Amino acid sequence: ASIMASVTSLLDAGVDFAPTDHRELLETIHHEAARLNRLIANFLDLSRMRAGVLVANRSPGGIDEIVEAVLARMRETLRGHNVRLILREDLPDVPMDMVQIDQLLTNVIENAAKFSPPGTDIHITASRWRDAVRVRITDQGPGIPPSQRERVFEPFIGDRTGNGTGSGLGLSIAHAIVTSHGGRIWLETAPGGGTAVSFDLPMTK
Ligand SMILES: Nc1ncnc2c1ncn2[C@@H]1O[C@H](COP(=O)(O)OP(=O)(O)OP(=O)(O)O)[C@@H](O)[C@H]1O
Ligand SMILES: [Mg+2]
């Protein structure tokens, strides 16, 4: 809708458009197009996973590298938050599909940024837990009530409070990815009442 509105204004205004307004409209279009891209990519991935045709390409790798790559890519999204990253030294490699784990982290971190107020902390920790690597992402947002904690992993479940941008796919994809890696993902209350999303990726499957 914002793309249509911006393009319409640009077309209507013809040539005599203040350059700053012009730029603002283009930025809106850019932002919205990126959002649509993500939505479609998420939607296709979920469909493929459900159909069993998304081929996982697993090889042993370090979660730390992927976390760092995701944070670098999401710098813009995370600008308003204080990100604290704690990567333990003794992290074992785990068999994983790098592209899928990247997407899993992106979806969860994006939620933390979207649903918690600017200026608050987002903590990301990765540590070894028995025969798995455990990753936990906590924020200082409103949290997810216990009654919702199973449901949010279902597709299309979400509320519209997070800037009204959600389509409710992010966590269902995260769930599908973790499960296909033989791990599990769950929600808890973070210290201070926010959301804590944790997942385990086992060293052997
Ligand atoms: N960190 C969080 N804090 C508070 N609520 C959350 C958080 N993460 C998820 N939720 C709730 O769970 C719902 C489902 O999350 P999910 O990522 O699947 O969908 P979305 O973010 O709404 O849309 P999408 O990820 O497809 O853009 C959200 O709409 C929100 O209500
Ligand atoms: Mg999401």
Tab-separated table of N, CA, C and O and ligand atoms in Angstrom, residues 35 38-39 42-43 107-116 137-145 148 151-162 164-174 187 194-197, ligand 1:
chain	number	residue	atom	x	y	z
A	35	ARG	N	10.666	-5.171	2.749
A	35	ARG	CA	9.770	-5.910	3.633
A	35	ARG	C	9.003	-6.980	2.851
A	35	ARG	O	8.862	-8.118	3.302
A	38	ARG	N	11.207	-9.930	2.098
A	38	ARG	CA	11.370	-10.807	3.248
A	38	ARG	C	10.155	-11.678	3.451
A	38	ARG	O	10.245	-12.878	3.714
A	39	LEU	N	8.993	-11.033	3.320
A	39	LEU	CA	7.740	-11.763	3.512
A	39	LEU	C	7.635	-12.902	2.502
A	39	LEU	O	7.324	-14.037	2.861
A	42	ASN	N	10.186	-15.672	3.266
A	42	ASN	CA	9.729	-16.457	4.414
A	42	ASN	C	8.613	-17.404	4.010
A	42	ASN	O	8.594	-18.577	4.383
A	43	PHE	N	7.677	-16.869	3.258
A	43	PHE	CA	6.521	-17.651	2.878
A	43	PHE	C	6.926	-18.843	2.009
A	43	PHE	O	6.485	-19.971	2.222
A	107	ASN	N	15.316	-14.065	11.967
A	107	ASN	CA	13.905	-13.947	12.336
A	107	ASN	C	13.742	-13.642	13.825
A	107	ASN	O	12.915	-12.819	14.208
A	108	VAL	N	14.528	-14.310	14.665
A	108	VAL	CA	14.376	-14.124	16.109
A	108	VAL	C	14.910	-12.748	16.541
A	108	VAL	O	14.271	-12.042	17.334
A	109	ILE	N	16.045	-12.354	15.976
A	109	ILE	CA	16.632	-11.063	16.358
A	109	ILE	C	15.776	-9.908	15.831
A	109	ILE	O	15.597	-8.887	16.498
A	110	GLU	N	15.215	-10.125	14.647
A	110	GLU	CA	14.318	-9.101	14.100
A	110	GLU	C	13.122	-8.872	15.024
A	110	GLU	O	12.718	-7.738	15.266
A	111	ASN	N	12.567	-9.947	15.557
A	111	ASN	CA	11.457	-9.803	16.508
A	111	ASN	C	11.891	-9.022	17.738
A	111	ASN	O	11.173	-8.147	18.215
A	112	ALA	N	13.053	-9.369	18.273
A	112	ALA	CA	13.536	-8.679	19.476
A	112	ALA	C	13.616	-7.176	19.207
A	112	ALA	O	13.201	-6.357	20.032
A	113	ALA	N	14.116	-6.823	18.033
A	113	ALA	CA	14.255	-5.393	17.701
A	113	ALA	C	12.892	-4.749	17.479
A	113	ALA	O	12.634	-3.628	17.894
A	114	LYS	N	11.997	-5.506	16.848
A	114	LYS	CA	10.701	-4.951	16.460
A	114	LYS	C	9.772	-4.765	17.653
A	114	LYS	O	9.031	-3.793	17.728
A	115	PHE	N	9.806	-5.721	18.579
A	115	PHE	CA	8.810	-5.700	19.652
A	115	PHE	C	9.310	-5.061	20.947
A	115	PHE	O	8.575	-5.007	21.926
A	116	SER	N	10.548	-4.622	21.001
A	116	SER	CA	11.017	-3.986	22.230
A	116	SER	C	11.379	-2.533	21.951
A	116	SER	O	11.776	-2.194	20.841
A	137	ILE	N	18.316	-15.491	22.976
A	137	ILE	CA	18.155	-14.083	22.599
A	137	ILE	C	17.112	-13.483	23.539
A	137	ILE	O	15.976	-13.952	23.578
A	138	THR	N	17.493	-12.498	24.324
A	138	THR	CA	16.524	-11.875	25.239
A	138	THR	C	16.363	-10.399	24.902
A	138	THR	O	17.290	-9.751	24.440
A	139	ASP	N	15.144	-9.923	25.136
A	139	ASP	CA	14.890	-8.486	24.938
A	139	ASP	C	14.161	-7.942	26.151
A	139	ASP	O	13.821	-8.684	27.070
A	140	GLN	N	13.934	-6.647	26.151
A	140	GLN	CA	13.251	-6.000	27.271
A	140	GLN	C	11.922	-5.420	26.822
A	140	GLN	O	11.499	-4.368	27.288
A	141	GLY	N	11.278	-6.118	25.906
A	141	GLY	CA	9.956	-5.714	25.431
A	141	GLY	C	8.862	-6.237	26.346
A	141	GLY	O	9.121	-6.599	27.495
A	142	PRO	N	7.631	-6.312	25.842
A	142	PRO	CA	6.467	-6.686	26.655
A	142	PRO	C	6.405	-8.174	26.999
A	142	PRO	O	5.604	-8.570	27.842
A	143	GLY	N	7.224	-9.000	26.345
A	143	GLY	CA	7.161	-10.434	26.604
A	143	GLY	C	6.005	-11.072	25.849
A	143	GLY	O	5.180	-10.391	25.245
A	144	ILE	N	5.993	-12.400	25.864
A	144	ILE	CA	4.903	-13.154	25.237
A	144	ILE	C	4.211	-13.920	26.357
A	144	ILE	O	4.850	-14.702	27.047
A	145	PRO	N	2.916	-13.683	26.563
A	145	PRO	CA	2.217	-14.346	27.667
A	145	PRO	C	2.281	-15.868	27.519
A	145	PRO	O	2.223	-16.375	26.395
A	148	GLN	N	0.290	-17.802	25.044
A	148	GLN	CA	0.568	-17.644	23.607
A	148	GLN	C	1.808	-18.425	23.168
A	148	GLN	O	2.125	-18.471	21.988
A	151	ARG	N	1.417	-21.127	20.558
A	151	ARG	CA	0.739	-20.662	19.342
A	151	ARG	C	1.631	-19.851	18.420
A	151	ARG	O	1.483	-19.915	17.203
A	152	VAL	N	2.529	-19.064	18.992
A	152	VAL	CA	3.305	-18.170	18.116
A	152	VAL	C	4.229	-18.931	17.170
A	152	VAL	O	4.715	-18.365	16.195
A	153	PHE	N	4.422	-20.231	17.421
A	153	PHE	CA	5.228	-21.020	16.491
A	153	PHE	C	4.397	-21.540	15.320
A	153	PHE	O	4.924	-22.165	14.403
A	154	GLU	N	3.092	-21.300	15.379
A	154	GLU	CA	2.224	-21.642	14.251
A	154	GLU	C	2.274	-20.532	13.208
A	154	GLU	O	2.399	-19.361	13.559
A	155	PRO	N	2.141	-20.886	11.922
A	155	PRO	CA	2.147	-19.846	10.895
A	155	PRO	C	0.983	-18.879	11.038
A	155	PRO	O	-0.094	-19.281	11.475
A	156	PHE	N	1.209	-17.655	10.682
A	156	PHE	CA	0.195	-16.596	10.616
A	156	PHE	C	-0.347	-16.192	11.973
A	156	PHE	O	-1.353	-15.501	12.053
A	157	ILE	N	0.311	-16.644	13.062
A	157	ILE	CA	-0.131	-16.187	14.375
A	157	ILE	C	0.763	-15.036	14.794
A	157	ILE	O	1.970	-15.169	14.858
A	158	GLY	N	0.133	-13.917	15.040
A	158	GLY	CA	0.890	-12.772	15.503
A	158	GLY	C	-0.066	-11.635	15.723
A	158	GLY	O	-1.184	-11.666	15.234
A	159	ASP	N	0.386	-10.658	16.507
A	159	ASP	CA	-0.488	-9.494	16.635
A	159	ASP	C	0.092	-8.383	15.776
A	159	ASP	O	1.163	-8.495	15.212
A	160	ARG	N	-0.638	-7.330	15.689
A	160	ARG	CA	-0.240	-6.262	14.777
A	160	ARG	C	0.394	-5.098	15.540
A	160	ARG	O	0.468	-4.011	15.020
A	161	THR	N	0.838	-5.343	16.770
A	161	THR	CA	1.335	-4.211	17.559
A	161	THR	C	2.759	-3.822	17.183
A	161	THR	O	3.154	-2.698	17.379
A	162	GLY	N	3.515	-4.726	16.643
A	162	GLY	CA	4.908	-4.421	16.321
A	162	GLY	C	5.009	-3.635	15.024
A	162	GLY	O	5.446	-4.146	14.014
A	164	GLY	N	2.786	-2.995	13.162
A	164	GLY	CA	1.828	-3.506	12.192
A	164	GLY	C	2.447	-4.190	10.992
A	164	GLY	O	1.829	-4.300	9.950
A	165	THR	N	3.688	-4.679	11.133
A	165	THR	CA	4.367	-5.191	9.956
A	165	THR	C	4.381	-6.707	9.881
A	165	THR	O	4.810	-7.252	8.878
A	166	GLY	N	3.933	-7.387	10.930
A	166	GLY	CA	4.138	-8.831	10.986
A	166	GLY	C	3.151	-9.603	10.138
A	166	GLY	O	2.016	-9.193	9.943
A	167	SER	N	3.609	-10.754	9.658
A	167	SER	CA	2.669	-11.649	9.019
A	167	SER	C	2.622	-12.973	9.763
A	167	SER	O	1.933	-13.888	9.353
A	168	GLY	N	3.370	-13.074	10.853
A	168	GLY	CA	3.294	-14.252	11.697
A	168	GLY	C	3.990	-15.479	11.134
A	168	GLY	O	3.600	-16.608	11.423
A	169	LEU	N	5.024	-15.268	10.342
A	169	LEU	CA	5.734	-16.403	9.754
A	169	LEU	C	7.100	-16.646	10.391
A	169	LEU	O	7.611	-17.767	10.389
A	170	GLY	N	7.700	-15.593	10.928
A	170	GLY	CA	9.095	-15.672	11.376
A	170	GLY	C	9.370	-16.813	12.344
A	170	GLY	O	10.299	-17.599	12.154
A	171	LEU	N	8.538	-16.939	13.387
A	171	LEU	CA	8.802	-17.964	14.399
A	171	LEU	C	8.429	-19.362	13.912
A	171	LEU	O	9.022	-20.346	14.359
A	172	SER	N	7.460	-19.454	13.008
A	172	SER	CA	7.139	-20.802	12.506
A	172	SER	C	8.285	-21.319	11.642
A	172	SER	O	8.590	-22.522	11.667
A	173	ILE	N	8.921	-20.426	10.914
A	173	ILE	CA	10.094	-20.850	10.143
A	173	ILE	C	11.241	-21.212	11.077
A	173	ILE	O	11.918	-22.234	10.895
A	174	ALA	N	11.440	-20.396	12.100
A	174	ALA	CA	12.489	-20.692	13.077
A	174	ALA	C	12.265	-22.084	13.675
A	174	ALA	O	13.198	-22.888	13.790
A	187	LEU	N	10.258	-20.622	24.468
A	187	LEU	CA	10.155	-19.240	24.952
A	187	LEU	C	10.101	-19.226	26.467
A	187	LEU	O	9.505	-20.105	27.081
A	194	GLY	N	10.823	-9.279	29.675
A	194	GLY	CA	10.830	-9.380	28.213
A	194	GLY	C	10.763	-10.817	27.737
A	194	GLY	O	10.444	-11.738	28.493
A	195	THR	N	11.054	-10.995	26.474
A	195	THR	CA	11.016	-12.316	25.857
A	195	THR	C	12.409	-12.930	25.812
A	195	THR	O	13.380	-12.246	25.484
A	196	ALA	N	12.501	-14.204	26.147
A	196	ALA	CA	13.738	-14.962	25.929
A	196	ALA	C	13.414	-16.096	24.964
A	196	ALA	O	12.536	-16.908	25.233
A	197	VAL	N	14.095	-16.108	23.835
A	197	VAL	CA	13.956	-17.204	22.875
A	197	VAL	C	15.234	-18.027	22.948
A	197	VAL	O	16.330	-17.480	22.801
B	1	LIG	N1	10.510	-10.661	21.048
B	1	LIG	C1	9.165	-10.608	21.087
B	1	LIG	N2	8.531	-9.830	21.998
B	1	LIG	C2	7.177	-9.777	22.038
B	1	LIG	N3	6.358	-10.468	21.212
B	1	LIG	C3	6.941	-11.259	20.288
B	1	LIG	C4	8.363	-11.370	20.173
B	1	LIG	N4	8.636	-12.249	19.181
B	1	LIG	C5	7.449	-12.648	18.695
B	1	LIG	N5	6.422	-12.058	19.353
B	1	LIG	C6	4.976	-12.292	19.126
B	1	LIG	O1	4.843	-13.483	18.385
B	1	LIG	C7	4.193	-13.211	17.144
B	1	LIG	C8	4.744	-14.131	16.069
B	1	LIG	O2	6.084	-13.779	15.736
B	1	LIG	P1	6.572	-14.044	14.253
B	1	LIG	O3	8.000	-13.636	14.126
B	1	LIG	O4	6.215	-15.446	13.887
B	1	LIG	O5	5.632	-13.099	13.401
B	1	LIG	P2	5.749	-11.539	13.111
B	1	LIG	O6	7.028	-10.976	13.652
B	1	LIG	O7	4.472	-10.932	13.601
B	1	LIG	O8	5.766	-11.513	11.514
B	1	LIG	P3	6.982	-11.887	10.550
B	1	LIG	O9	8.071	-12.486	11.384
B	1	LIG	O10	6.399	-12.843	9.575
B	1	LIG	O11	7.408	-10.585	9.942
B	1	LIG	C9	4.443	-11.742	16.901
B	1	LIG	O12	3.469	-11.157	16.068
B	1	LIG	C10	4.371	-11.177	18.319
B	1	LIG	O13	3.041	-11.030	18.727
